[in-house]
C-alpha positions as a Python dict, from the first residue, in 0.01 Angstrom:
ca = {
    (1, 'M'): (0, 0, 0),
    (2, 'R'): (94, 249, 274),
    (3, 'R'): (442, 99, 300),
    (4, 'F'): (489, 129, -79),
    (5, 'A'): (385, 496, -67),
    (6, 'S'): (631, 559, 216),
    (7, 'L'): (917, 398, 26),
    (8, 'T'): (830, 607, -281),
    (9, 'A'): (840, 929, -78),
    (10, 'T'): (1172, 826, 79),
    (11, 'A'): (1322, 755, -262),
    (12, 'A'): (1209, 1096, -384),
    (13, 'I'): (1385, 1266, -89),
    (14, 'V'): (1707, 1070, -149),
    (15, 'T'): (1699, 1155, -520),
    (16, 'S'): (1656, 1524, -439),
    (17, 'G'): (1949, 1510, -194),
    (18, 'L'): (2173, 1363, -463),
    (19, 'G'): (2110, 1668, -682),
    (20, 'L'): (1923, 1478, -954),
    (21, 'E'): (1674, 1667, -1166),
    (22, 'Q'): (1324, 1681, -1024),
    (23, 'P'): (1018, 1618, -1244),
    (24, 'A'): (865, 1908, -1436),
    (25, 'S'): (560, 1894, -1210),
    (26, 'A'): (778, 2042, -929),
    (27, 'L'): (837, 2368, -1120),
    (28, 'E'): (693, 2683, -967),
    (29, 'P'): (511, 2909, -1215),
    (30, 'G'): (601, 3273, -1252),
    (31, 'L'): (970, 3243, -1159),
    (32, 'A'): (1251, 3368, -1383),
    (33, 'V'): (1585, 3548, -1364),
    (34, 'G'): (1527, 3878, -1185),
    (35, 'T'): (1228, 3755, -983),
    (36, 'C'): (1238, 3844, -611),
    (37, 'I'): (1167, 3536, -399),
    (38, 'V'): (1146, 3391, -50),
    (39, 'T'): (1281, 3043, 30),
    (40, 'G'): (1111, 2778, 240),
    (41, 'Y'): (1335, 2886, 530),
    (42, 'G'): (1219, 3248, 509),
    (43, 'S'): (1533, 3389, 339),
    (44, 'K'): (1465, 3659, 80),
    (45, 'G'): (1662, 3721, -237),
    (46, 'V'): (1653, 3746, -615),
    (47, 'I'): (1699, 3481, -886),
    (48, 'I'): (2022, 3552, -1078),
    (49, 'G'): (2043, 3235, -1288),
    (50, 'T'): (1907, 2889, -1351),
    (51, 'T'): (2050, 2541, -1298),
    (52, 'Q'): (1947, 2190, -1397),
    (53, 'N'): (1756, 2148, -1072),
    (54, 'G'): (1637, 2500, -995),
    (55, 'Y'): (1775, 2849, -946),
    (56, 'R'): (2081, 3043, -834),
    (57, 'I'): (1968, 3285, -562),
    (58, 'R'): (2145, 3598, -435),
    (59, 'L'): (2036, 3659, -75),
    (60, 'D'): (1924, 4006, 34),
    (61, 'L'): (2083, 4015, 377),
    (62, 'T'): (2432, 3877, 314),
    (63, 'G'): (2478, 3898, -63),
    (64, 'G'): (2569, 3527, -54),
    (65, 'I'): (2476, 3285, -332),
    (66, 'L'): (2256, 2975, -306),
    (67, 'P'): (2410, 2787, -602),
    (68, 'D'): (2131, 2532, -662),
    (69, 'Q'): (1795, 2603, -497),
    (70, 'Y'): (1555, 2326, -600),
    (71, 'H'): (1238, 2397, -796),
    (72, 'G'): (952, 2405, -549),
    (73, 'G'): (1175, 2548, -275),
    (74, 'V'): (1110, 2916, -353),
    (75, 'T'): (809, 3134, -417),
    (76, 'A'): (778, 3479, -572),
    (77, 'A'): (771, 3774, -329),
    (78, 'P'): (756, 4154, -353),
    (79, 'C'): (1088, 4322, -426),
    (80, 'P'): (1222, 4582, -181),
    (81, 'A'): (1092, 4928, -279),
    (82, 'T'): (1340, 5181, -414),
    (83, 'A'): (1348, 5548, -312),
    (84, 'A'): (1116, 5620, -606),
    (85, 'G'): (870, 5357, -482),
    (86, 'A'): (930, 5112, -768),
    (87, 'N'): (1015, 4746, -721),
    (88, 'A'): (1373, 4642, -793),
    (89, 'P'): (1604, 4347, -719),
    (90, 'P'): (1750, 4364, -366),
    (91, 'T'): (2082, 4531, -290),
    (92, 'P'): (2305, 4272, -116),
    (93, 'Q'): (2585, 4333, 130),
    (94, 'G'): (2881, 4174, -47),
    (95, 'R'): (3215, 4080, 101),
    (96, 'G'): (3384, 4353, -100),
    (97, 'S'): (3721, 4518, -66),
    (98, 'T'): (3599, 4796, 163),
    (99, 'G'): (3226, 4759, 219),
    (100, 'K'): (2887, 4681, 73),
    (101, 'A'): (2836, 4590, -290),
    (102, 'T'): (2571, 4776, -487),
    (103, 'V'): (2347, 4624, -753),
    (104, 'Q'): (2221, 4820, -1051),
    (105, 'R'): (1981, 4713, -1328),
    (106, 'T'): (2101, 4819, -1671),
    (107, 'T'): (2003, 4758, -2032),
    (108, 'A'): (2053, 4436, -2225),
    (109, 'G'): (2403, 4324, -2314),
    (110, 'G'): (2652, 4038, -2313),
    (111, 'C'): (2985, 3946, -2153),
    (112, 'F'): (3320, 4072, -2275),
    (113, 'A'): (3604, 3836, -2363),
    (114, 'S'): (3871, 3759, -2106),
    (115, 'E'): (4197, 3950, -2133),
    (116, 'P'): (4445, 3763, -2356),
    (117, 'E'): (4777, 3625, -2234),
    (118, 'K'): (5064, 3875, -2217),
    (119, 'A'): (5441, 3840, -2204),
    (120, 'G'): (5678, 3933, -1922),
    (121, 'L'): (5649, 3923, -1543),
    (122, 'E'): (5337, 4141, -1531),
    (123, 'G'): (5174, 3935, -1804),
    (124, 'T'): (5243, 3617, -1607),
    (125, 'L'): (5094, 3759, -1287),
    (126, 'R'): (4791, 3897, -1470),
    (127, 'G'): (4733, 3552, -1616),
    (128, 'V'): (4755, 3380, -1276),
    (129, 'I'): (4501, 3618, -1120),
    (130, 'R'): (4272, 3609, -1424),
    (131, 'R'): (4259, 3229, -1424),
    (132, 'A'): (4174, 3228, -1050),
    (133, 'F'): (3851, 3420, -1120),
    (134, 'E'): (3742, 3306, -1466),
    (135, 'K'): (3533, 2994, -1518),
    (136, 'D'): (3461, 2769, -1814),
    (137, 'P'): (3146, 2569, -1729),
    (138, 'P'): (3077, 2216, -1859),
    (139, 'A'): (2931, 2185, -2208),
    (140, 'G'): (2563, 2275, -2222),
    (141, 'L'): (2559, 2474, -1896),
    (142, 'D'): (2563, 2851, -1848),
    (143, 'G'): (2763, 3058, -1598),
    (144, 'A'): (3090, 3122, -1788),
    (145, 'V'): (3300, 3391, -1614),
    (146, 'T'): (3537, 3624, -1801),
    (147, 'V'): (3786, 3873, -1654),
    (148, 'R'): (3952, 4198, -1761),
    (149, 'F'): (4175, 4445, -1573),
    (150, 'Q'): (4137, 4822, -1538),
    (151, 'S'): (4468, 4875, -1353),
    (152, 'F'): (4751, 4647, -1243),
    (153, 'R'): (5044, 4758, -1025),
    (154, 'V'): (5336, 4531, -937),
    (155, 'S'): (5575, 4632, -657),
    (156, 'P'): (5948, 4551, -687),
    (157, 'G'): (6035, 4196, -591),
    (158, 'R'): (6153, 4127, -236),
    (159, 'K'): (6260, 3835, -22),
    (160, 'A'): (5986, 3639, 151),
    (161, 'D'): (5949, 3738, 517),
    (162, 'I'): (5869, 3503, 803),
    (163, 'I'): (5492, 3545, 761),
    (164, 'D'): (5518, 3468, 389),
    (165, 'R'): (5722, 3158, 464),
    (166, 'V'): (5471, 3020, 713),
    (167, 'Q'): (5152, 3112, 526),
    (168, 'Y'): (5247, 3052, 161),
    (169, 'K'): (5561, 2833, 170),
    (170, 'P'): (5721, 3007, -132),
    (171, 'D'): (6043, 2905, -305),
    (172, 'L'): (6293, 3110, -101),
    (173, 'R'): (6527, 3136, -399),
    (174, 'K'): (6269, 3345, -585),
    (175, 'P'): (6135, 3696, -505),
    (176, 'V'): (5776, 3763, -403),
    (177, 'Y'): (5570, 4047, -552),
    (178, 'S'): (5289, 4260, -409),
    (179, 'V'): (5015, 4339, -662),
    (180, 'R'): (4724, 4582, -645),
    (181, 'A'): (4468, 4525, -921),
    (182, 'Q'): (4136, 4671, -1029),
    (183, 'F'): (3942, 4427, -1244),
    (184, 'E'): (3597, 4325, -1361),
    (185, 'T'): (3431, 3985, -1391),
    (186, 'C'): (3130, 3901, -1606),
    (187, 'T'): (2912, 3594, -1549),
    (188, 'D'): (2716, 3491, -1859),
    (189, 'F'): (2379, 3326, -1795),
    (190, 'R'): (2130, 3229, -2064),
    (191, 'T'): (1893, 3513, -1984),
    (192, 'A'): (2117, 3770, -1814),
    (193, 'T'): (2473, 3872, -1729),
    (194, 'T'): (2616, 3984, -1396),
    (195, 'T'): (2926, 4205, -1395),
    (196, 'R'): (3128, 4283, -1081),
    (197, 'Q'): (3399, 4549, -1043),
    (198, 'M'): (3660, 4481, -773),
    (199, 'E'): (3992, 4598, -632),
    (200, 'R'): (4218, 4355, -447),
    (201, 'N'): (4569, 4321, -304),
    (202, 'F'): (4763, 4004, -388),
    (203, 'L'): (5092, 3847, -290),
    (204, 'C'): (5244, 3660, -585),
    (205, 'F'): (5514, 3401, -530),
    (206, 'T'): (5670, 3089, -678),
    (207, 'N'): (5576, 2758, -522),
    (208, 'S'): (5819, 2470, -565),
    (209, 'T'): (5540, 2226, -651),
    (210, 'S'): (5275, 2432, -836),
    (211, 'G'): (5469, 2717, -998),
    (212, 'Q'): (5354, 3080, -986),
    (213, 'N'): (5073, 3160, -740),
    (214, 'C'): (4889, 3475, -629),
    (215, 'S'): (4685, 3496, -307),
    (216, 'V'): (4450, 3771, -190),
    (217, 'T'): (4614, 3945, 108),
    (218, 'G'): (4343, 4182, 235),
    (219, 'T'): (4245, 4545, 193),
    (220, 'T'): (4412, 4882, 241),
    (221, 'A'): (4280, 5236, 281),
    (222, 'G'): (4145, 5397, -34),
    (223, 'M'): (4046, 5080, -216),
    (224, 'R'): (3721, 5118, -407),
    (225, 'K'): (3404, 4938, -308),
    (226, 'D'): (3279, 4644, -511),
    (227, 'T'): (2999, 4731, -750),
    (228, 'E'): (2771, 4489, -933),
    (229, 'Q'): (2539, 4521, -1232),
    (230, 'Y'): (2261, 4283, -1334),
    (231, 'V'): (2200, 4300, -1711),
    (232, 'P'): (1895, 4123, -1862),
    (233, 'K'): (1946, 3991, -2214),
}
């Protein structure tokens, strides 16, 4: 009997490691999108979405995302107090263009549509960058990401320099373009949306095997900080 119980426990651990859905009995009561939590390892954060197996967690300290925290692995905890003394979701430190991201709670709303395709060189580059950030989740799951631009500047084309050649391996017969873009993403969950405003530098080039590409190249002085808004539905 003891051996059978041990095998059952082992099977449960293996099933959990494979990412299969745990039974409803493992659900923790009182948890929902926007709830401040602490994980079994002592990390604090806020629930920003749900998955088949549990929750998506944004961590307080780093702003990083735990994409699939199992039910039963988190418990509700007090939110950090604001200047006014009220509880609010934590403000993470994001890996933004120039510093920390800020989180704001706003009123209910929904995601905007992604920017449509446009003609010409700028339209092509906008499409490449947009598709790098947008996401179409599998049928039946939430988390779709849409993208729109606030500003988009393309520098005149130039020949690839030695660093470009080593790092990106562009088609040397084609010019490369520097792009500076301000844009916004919106992640659509079932019970909330999260919008993020960003500014990034890109190098866009033609690759002989995969066509047009754009890669993030870093930050420059004067770029705006990332901002983020959590919007309950």
